[in-house]
Amino acid sequence: QVQLVESGGGSVQAGGSLRLSCAASGSIFGLKYIDWFRQAPGKEREFIATIVDNGTTDYADSVRGRSTISRDNAKNTVYLELTNLKPEDTAEYFCRLSDYYGDYWGQGAQVTVSS
């Protein structure tokens, strides 16, 4: 079974930066990609970034220019770096790995941005 463990969440002041990590373990088959989503209470889960097996990345307009998704293959870890954070970035952030057989979600990491 694939497991994703997130870390790096916390509180940060507006204008600051934060790096989230998503470490994967277990049996992963075939081509894969990892997405980052965020969700605030009462709102739908919002896609924010993706990285695919060939290294291609993409970002939602809400974070483009303020975020970078990257990976360390040796550590089986994907990172999401958030910069110039704004209060509206406050949410629970989730990573999702998709492989040939299905989708797997991390447990979530809370990011709180204060003024």
Short mmCIF file of C-alpha atoms in Angstrom, two decimals:
data_model
loop_
_atom_site.label_atom_id
_atom_site.label_comp_id
_atom_site.label_asym_id
_atom_site.label_seq_id
_atom_site.Cartn_x
_atom_site.Cartn_y
_atom_site.Cartn_z
CA GLN A 1 0.00 0.00 0.00
CA VAL A 2 1.27 3.46 -0.89
CA GLN A 3 1.62 5.91 1.97
CA LEU A 4 2.27 9.64 1.81
CA VAL A 5 3.56 11.53 4.84
CA GLU A 6 3.42 15.30 4.81
CA SER A 7 5.49 17.67 6.90
CA GLY A 8 6.53 21.30 7.00
CA GLY A 9 3.25 22.98 7.81
CA GLY A 10 2.93 25.69 10.40
CA SER A 11 2.32 29.37 10.96
CA VAL A 12 4.06 32.13 9.06
CA GLN A 13 3.67 35.86 8.72
CA ALA A 14 2.39 37.41 5.53
CA GLY A 15 5.21 37.81 3.04
CA GLY A 16 7.08 34.86 4.46
CA SER A 17 7.92 31.49 2.99
CA LEU A 18 7.30 27.87 3.80
CA ARG A 19 8.31 24.52 2.35
CA LEU A 20 6.04 21.50 2.51
CA SER A 21 7.28 17.96 2.02
CA CYS A 22 5.48 14.85 0.80
CA ALA A 23 7.40 11.61 1.31
CA ALA A 24 6.15 8.49 -0.46
CA SER A 25 6.66 4.88 0.54
CA GLY A 26 5.25 1.52 -0.45
CA SER A 27 4.70 -0.09 -3.82
CA ILE A 28 4.38 2.46 -6.61
CA PHE A 29 3.83 1.15 -10.12
CA GLY A 30 4.26 2.66 -13.52
CA LEU A 31 4.25 6.30 -14.44
CA LYS A 32 3.28 8.61 -11.61
CA TYR A 33 2.67 12.17 -10.75
CA ILE A 34 2.13 14.14 -7.55
CA ASP A 35 -0.30 16.98 -7.14
CA TRP A 36 -0.71 19.49 -4.35
CA PHE A 37 -4.15 20.66 -3.29
CA ARG A 38 -5.40 22.95 -0.57
CA GLN A 39 -8.71 23.24 1.20
CA ALA A 40 -10.15 25.80 3.56
CA PRO A 41 -13.19 25.00 5.75
CA GLY A 42 -16.40 25.10 3.76
CA LYS A 43 -14.61 25.29 0.43
CA GLU A 44 -13.82 22.72 -2.22
CA ARG A 45 -10.39 21.25 -2.50
CA GLU A 46 -8.36 23.39 -4.91
CA PHE A 47 -5.59 22.17 -7.19
CA ILE A 48 -2.43 24.24 -6.88
CA ALA A 49 0.51 22.39 -8.45
CA THR A 50 1.63 19.18 -10.11
CA ILE A 51 4.82 17.40 -11.11
CA VAL A 52 4.83 14.40 -13.43
CA ASP A 53 7.28 11.57 -13.97
CA ASN A 54 9.20 13.38 -16.72
CA GLY A 55 9.67 16.42 -14.49
CA THR A 56 7.06 18.64 -16.10
CA THR A 57 5.40 21.03 -13.66
CA ASP A 58 2.30 23.14 -13.70
CA TYR A 59 0.69 25.62 -11.32
CA ALA A 60 -2.67 27.13 -10.61
CA ASP A 61 -3.03 30.83 -11.30
CA SER A 62 -3.53 31.49 -7.59
CA VAL A 63 0.05 30.46 -6.78
CA ARG A 64 1.92 30.84 -10.05
CA GLY A 65 5.03 32.91 -9.47
CA ARG A 66 4.87 32.31 -5.71
CA SER A 67 5.41 28.57 -5.58
CA THR A 68 7.80 25.92 -6.80
CA ILE A 69 7.18 22.19 -6.91
CA SER A 70 10.26 19.99 -7.00
CA ARG A 71 11.36 16.48 -6.17
CA ASP A 72 14.24 14.53 -4.71
CA ASN A 73 14.06 11.10 -6.30
CA ALA A 74 16.63 9.61 -3.93
CA LYS A 75 14.38 10.50 -0.99
CA ASN A 76 11.10 9.73 -2.76
CA THR A 77 9.99 13.18 -1.70
CA VAL A 78 8.21 16.03 -3.43
CA TYR A 79 8.39 19.58 -2.11
CA LEU A 80 6.16 22.58 -2.44
CA GLU A 81 7.87 25.89 -1.72
CA LEU A 82 5.52 28.78 -1.05
CA THR A 83 6.78 32.35 -1.03
CA ASN A 84 5.26 35.78 -0.51
CA LEU A 85 2.50 34.11 1.46
CA LYS A 86 -0.80 35.88 1.90
CA PRO A 87 -3.60 35.36 4.44
CA GLU A 88 -5.74 33.85 1.69
CA ASP A 89 -3.17 31.06 1.39
CA THR A 90 -4.30 29.79 4.79
CA ALA A 91 -5.59 26.26 4.26
CA GLU A 92 -4.87 22.62 4.80
CA TYR A 93 -2.52 21.38 2.10
CA PHE A 94 -2.64 17.85 0.73
CA CYS A 95 -0.40 15.92 -1.62
CA ARG A 96 -1.80 13.24 -3.91
CA LEU A 97 0.17 10.59 -5.74
CA SER A 98 -1.34 8.96 -8.80
CA ASP A 99 0.10 5.81 -10.29
CA TYR A 100 -1.14 3.13 -12.63
CA TYR A 101 -3.51 1.67 -10.03
CA GLY A 102 -4.99 4.63 -8.22
CA ASP A 103 -4.71 7.78 -6.18
CA TYR A 104 -3.22 8.12 -2.71
CA TRP A 105 -3.52 11.10 -0.37
CA GLY A 106 -1.33 12.53 2.31
CA GLN A 107 -2.75 13.30 5.73
CA GLY A 108 -2.73 17.05 5.24
CA ALA A 109 -0.57 19.87 6.55
CA GLN A 110 -2.03 23.06 7.97
CA VAL A 111 -0.61 26.35 6.75
CA THR A 112 -1.69 29.49 8.57
CA VAL A 113 -0.63 32.90 7.31
CA SER A 114 -1.02 35.82 9.69
CA SER A 115 -0.64 39.54 9.17
#
